[in-house]
Amino acid sequence: FICPETLEHIDDPAGVLVAVRAKARRLLVSFPHCDEPDANGEHLWQWTMDEARALLDAAGWRPLTWSLLEVPDGPDRYSIWGCS
């Protein structure tokens, strides 16, 4: 299941991750990398790396890989997780 730039916009990201876990064997998920407060008013959630790992673990996902994507000449940085 591929879930790019979505979880931070929905009311119940933990519930979505649990529902996806019931149907999928693999997950690729990305969201803004949080190391300071997020100024985007459309984002309902933000997670530090430790919080993201705990969110994925609680939903039954096992994080296998993590990568930081930095957009050249831009302020945006994204956490990308691969899970099984």
mmCIF file with all atom_site columns, C-alpha atoms in Angstrom:
data_model
loop_
_atom_site.group_PDB
_atom_site.id
_atom_site.type_symbol
_atom_site.label_atom_id
_atom_site.label_alt_id
_atom_site.label_comp_id
_atom_site.label_asym_id
_atom_site.label_entity_id
_atom_site.label_seq_id
_atom_site.pdbx_PDB_ins_code
_atom_site.Cartn_x
_atom_site.Cartn_y
_atom_site.Cartn_z
_atom_site.occupancy
_atom_site.B_iso_or_equiv
_atom_site.pdbx_formal_charge
_atom_site.auth_seq_id
_atom_site.auth_comp_id
_atom_site.auth_asym_id
_atom_site.auth_atom_id
_atom_site.pdbx_PDB_model_num
ATOM 1  C CA . PHE A 1 1  ? 0.000  0.000  0.000  1.00 0.00 ? 1  PHE A CA 1
ATOM 2  C CA . ILE A 1 2  ? 1.399  3.405  -0.918 1.00 0.00 ? 2  ILE A CA 1
ATOM 3  C CA . CYS A 1 3  ? 0.346  6.342  1.254  1.00 0.00 ? 3  CYS A CA 1
ATOM 4  C CA . PRO A 1 4  ? 2.196  9.527  0.274  1.00 0.00 ? 4  PRO A CA 1
ATOM 5  C CA . GLU A 1 5  ? 1.557  12.828 2.042  1.00 0.00 ? 5  GLU A CA 1
ATOM 6  C CA . THR A 1 6  ? -1.844 11.803 3.410  1.00 0.00 ? 6  THR A CA 1
ATOM 7  C CA . LEU A 1 7  ? -1.750 10.804 7.084  1.00 0.00 ? 7  LEU A CA 1
ATOM 8  C CA . GLU A 1 8  ? -1.054 14.322 8.343  1.00 0.00 ? 8  GLU A CA 1
ATOM 9  C CA . HIS A 1 9  ? -4.352 15.479 6.767  1.00 0.00 ? 9  HIS A CA 1
ATOM 10 C CA . ILE A 1 10 ? -6.826 12.970 8.207  1.00 0.00 ? 10 ILE A CA 1
ATOM 11 C CA . ASP A 1 11 ? -8.648 12.796 11.547 1.00 0.00 ? 11 ASP A CA 1
ATOM 12 C CA . ASP A 1 12 ? -7.563 9.270  12.514 1.00 0.00 ? 12 ASP A CA 1
ATOM 13 C CA . PRO A 1 13 ? -4.186 8.313  11.034 1.00 0.00 ? 13 PRO A CA 1
ATOM 14 C CA . ALA A 1 14 ? -3.736 5.480  13.538 1.00 0.00 ? 14 ALA A CA 1
ATOM 15 C CA . GLY A 1 15 ? -7.074 3.962  12.534 1.00 0.00 ? 15 GLY A CA 1
ATOM 16 C CA . VAL A 1 16 ? -6.212 4.198  8.848  1.00 0.00 ? 16 VAL A CA 1
ATOM 17 C CA . LEU A 1 17 ? -2.886 2.455  9.436  1.00 0.00 ? 17 LEU A CA 1
ATOM 18 C CA . VAL A 1 18 ? -4.644 -0.357 11.319 1.00 0.00 ? 18 VAL A CA 1
ATOM 19 C CA . ALA A 1 19 ? -7.239 -0.758 8.530  1.00 0.00 ? 19 ALA A CA 1
ATOM 20 C CA . VAL A 1 20 ? -4.533 -0.846 5.861  1.00 0.00 ? 20 VAL A CA 1
ATOM 21 C CA . ARG A 1 21 ? -2.576 -3.378 7.922  1.00 0.00 ? 21 ARG A CA 1
ATOM 22 C CA . ALA A 1 22 ? -5.557 -5.744 7.791  1.00 0.00 ? 22 ALA A CA 1
ATOM 23 C CA . LYS A 1 23 ? -5.425 -5.725 3.969  1.00 0.00 ? 23 LYS A CA 1
ATOM 24 C CA . ALA A 1 24 ? -1.786 -5.132 2.966  1.00 0.00 ? 24 ALA A CA 1
ATOM 25 C CA . ARG A 1 25 ? 1.533  -6.867 3.552  1.00 0.00 ? 25 ARG A CA 1
ATOM 26 C CA . ARG A 1 26 ? 3.764  -3.880 2.784  1.00 0.00 ? 26 ARG A CA 1
ATOM 27 C CA . LEU A 1 27 ? 3.491  -0.146 3.359  1.00 0.00 ? 27 LEU A CA 1
ATOM 28 C CA . LEU A 1 28 ? 5.311  2.820  1.872  1.00 0.00 ? 28 LEU A CA 1
ATOM 29 C CA . VAL A 1 29 ? 4.312  5.992  3.695  1.00 0.00 ? 29 VAL A CA 1
ATOM 30 C CA . SER A 1 30 ? 5.605  9.558  3.651  1.00 0.00 ? 30 SER A CA 1
ATOM 31 C CA . PHE A 1 31 ? 4.800  12.749 5.520  1.00 0.00 ? 31 PHE A CA 1
ATOM 32 C CA . PRO A 1 32 ? 6.586  15.990 6.375  1.00 0.00 ? 32 PRO A CA 1
ATOM 33 C CA . HIS A 1 33 ? 9.671  15.477 8.510  1.00 0.00 ? 33 HIS A CA 1
ATOM 34 C CA . CYS A 1 34 ? 9.069  17.148 11.856 1.00 0.00 ? 34 CYS A CA 1
ATOM 35 C CA . ASP A 1 35 ? 11.918 18.659 13.790 1.00 0.00 ? 35 ASP A CA 1
ATOM 36 C CA . GLU A 1 36 ? 10.112 21.914 14.553 1.00 0.00 ? 36 GLU A CA 1
ATOM 37 C CA . PRO A 1 37 ? 6.442  22.989 14.631 1.00 0.00 ? 37 PRO A CA 1
ATOM 38 C CA . ASP A 1 38 ? 4.685  22.685 11.280 1.00 0.00 ? 38 ASP A CA 1
ATOM 39 C CA . ALA A 1 39 ? 3.358  25.989 9.929  1.00 0.00 ? 39 ALA A CA 1
ATOM 40 C CA . ASN A 1 40 ? 1.054  24.319 7.378  1.00 0.00 ? 40 ASN A CA 1
ATOM 41 C CA . GLY A 1 41 ? -2.498 24.964 8.584  1.00 0.00 ? 41 GLY A CA 1
ATOM 42 C CA . GLU A 1 42 ? -3.811 22.026 6.524  1.00 0.00 ? 42 GLU A CA 1
ATOM 43 C CA . HIS A 1 43 ? -1.836 19.523 8.612  1.00 0.00 ? 43 HIS A CA 1
ATOM 44 C CA . LEU A 1 44 ? -3.744 18.050 11.540 1.00 0.00 ? 44 LEU A CA 1
ATOM 45 C CA . TRP A 1 45 ? -0.772 15.985 12.709 1.00 0.00 ? 45 TRP A CA 1
ATOM 46 C CA . GLN A 1 46 ? 2.994  15.988 12.799 1.00 0.00 ? 46 GLN A CA 1
ATOM 47 C CA . TRP A 1 47 ? 5.410  13.401 14.104 1.00 0.00 ? 47 TRP A CA 1
ATOM 48 C CA . THR A 1 48 ? 9.010  13.280 15.155 1.00 0.00 ? 48 THR A CA 1
ATOM 49 C CA . MET A 1 49 ? 10.936 10.232 13.998 1.00 0.00 ? 49 MET A CA 1
ATOM 50 C CA . ASP A 1 50 ? 10.319 8.458  17.327 1.00 0.00 ? 50 ASP A CA 1
ATOM 51 C CA . GLU A 1 51 ? 6.614  9.344  17.286 1.00 0.00 ? 51 GLU A CA 1
ATOM 52 C CA . ALA A 1 52 ? 6.262  8.077  13.709 1.00 0.00 ? 52 ALA A CA 1
ATOM 53 C CA . ARG A 1 53 ? 7.935  4.785  14.608 1.00 0.00 ? 53 ARG A CA 1
ATOM 54 C CA . ALA A 1 54 ? 5.603  4.394  17.613 1.00 0.00 ? 54 ALA A CA 1
ATOM 55 C CA . LEU A 1 55 ? 2.553  5.161  15.422 1.00 0.00 ? 55 LEU A CA 1
ATOM 56 C CA . LEU A 1 56 ? 3.572  2.530  12.866 1.00 0.00 ? 56 LEU A CA 1
ATOM 57 C CA . ASP A 1 57 ? 4.445  -0.044 15.549 1.00 0.00 ? 57 ASP A CA 1
ATOM 58 C CA . ALA A 1 58 ? 1.103  0.468  17.337 1.00 0.00 ? 58 ALA A CA 1
ATOM 59 C CA . ALA A 1 59 ? -0.743 -0.187 14.063 1.00 0.00 ? 59 ALA A CA 1
ATOM 60 C CA . GLY A 1 60 ? 1.099  -3.482 13.586 1.00 0.00 ? 60 GLY A CA 1
ATOM 61 C CA . TRP A 1 61 ? 3.641  -2.302 11.015 1.00 0.00 ? 61 TRP A CA 1
ATOM 62 C CA . ARG A 1 62 ? 7.314  -3.174 11.305 1.00 0.00 ? 62 ARG A CA 1
ATOM 63 C CA . PRO A 1 63 ? 9.444  -0.309 9.975  1.00 0.00 ? 63 PRO A CA 1
ATOM 64 C CA . LEU A 1 64 ? 12.225 -1.732 7.810  1.00 0.00 ? 64 LEU A CA 1
ATOM 65 C CA . THR A 1 65 ? 13.698 1.398  6.321  1.00 0.00 ? 65 THR A CA 1
ATOM 66 C CA . TRP A 1 66 ? 13.561 5.149  6.743  1.00 0.00 ? 66 TRP A CA 1
ATOM 67 C CA . SER A 1 67 ? 14.840 7.885  4.497  1.00 0.00 ? 67 SER A CA 1
ATOM 68 C CA . LEU A 1 68 ? 14.881 11.659 4.621  1.00 0.00 ? 68 LEU A CA 1
ATOM 69 C CA . LEU A 1 69 ? 14.031 13.409 1.373  1.00 0.00 ? 69 LEU A CA 1
ATOM 70 C CA . GLU A 1 70 ? 15.169 17.013 1.196  1.00 0.00 ? 70 GLU A CA 1
ATOM 71 C CA . VAL A 1 71 ? 13.811 19.099 -1.655 1.00 0.00 ? 71 VAL A CA 1
ATOM 72 C CA . PRO A 1 72 ? 16.652 21.086 -3.270 1.00 0.00 ? 72 PRO A CA 1
ATOM 73 C CA . ASP A 1 73 ? 16.304 24.856 -2.837 1.00 0.00 ? 73 ASP A CA 1
ATOM 74 C CA . GLY A 1 74 ? 13.150 24.385 -0.787 1.00 0.00 ? 74 GLY A CA 1
ATOM 75 C CA . PRO A 1 75 ? 12.140 24.322 2.855  1.00 0.00 ? 75 PRO A CA 1
ATOM 76 C CA . ASP A 1 76 ? 10.382 20.961 2.657  1.00 0.00 ? 76 ASP A CA 1
ATOM 77 C CA . ARG A 1 77 ? 11.765 17.725 4.077  1.00 0.00 ? 77 ARG A CA 1
ATOM 78 C CA . TYR A 1 78 ? 9.923  14.402 4.085  1.00 0.00 ? 78 TYR A CA 1
ATOM 79 C CA . SER A 1 79 ? 10.173 11.217 6.134  1.00 0.00 ? 79 SER A CA 1
ATOM 80 C CA . ILE A 1 80 ? 9.711  8.124  3.998  1.00 0.00 ? 80 ILE A CA 1
ATOM 81 C CA . TRP A 1 81 ? 9.104  4.765  5.703  1.00 0.00 ? 81 TRP A CA 1
ATOM 82 C CA . GLY A 1 82 ? 9.044  1.269  4.265  1.00 0.00 ? 82 GLY A CA 1
ATOM 83 C CA . CYS A 1 83 ? 7.275  -1.283 6.469  1.00 0.00 ? 83 CYS A CA 1
ATOM 84 C CA . SER A 1 84 ? 6.191  -4.887 6.497  1.00 0.00 ? 84 SER A CA 1
#
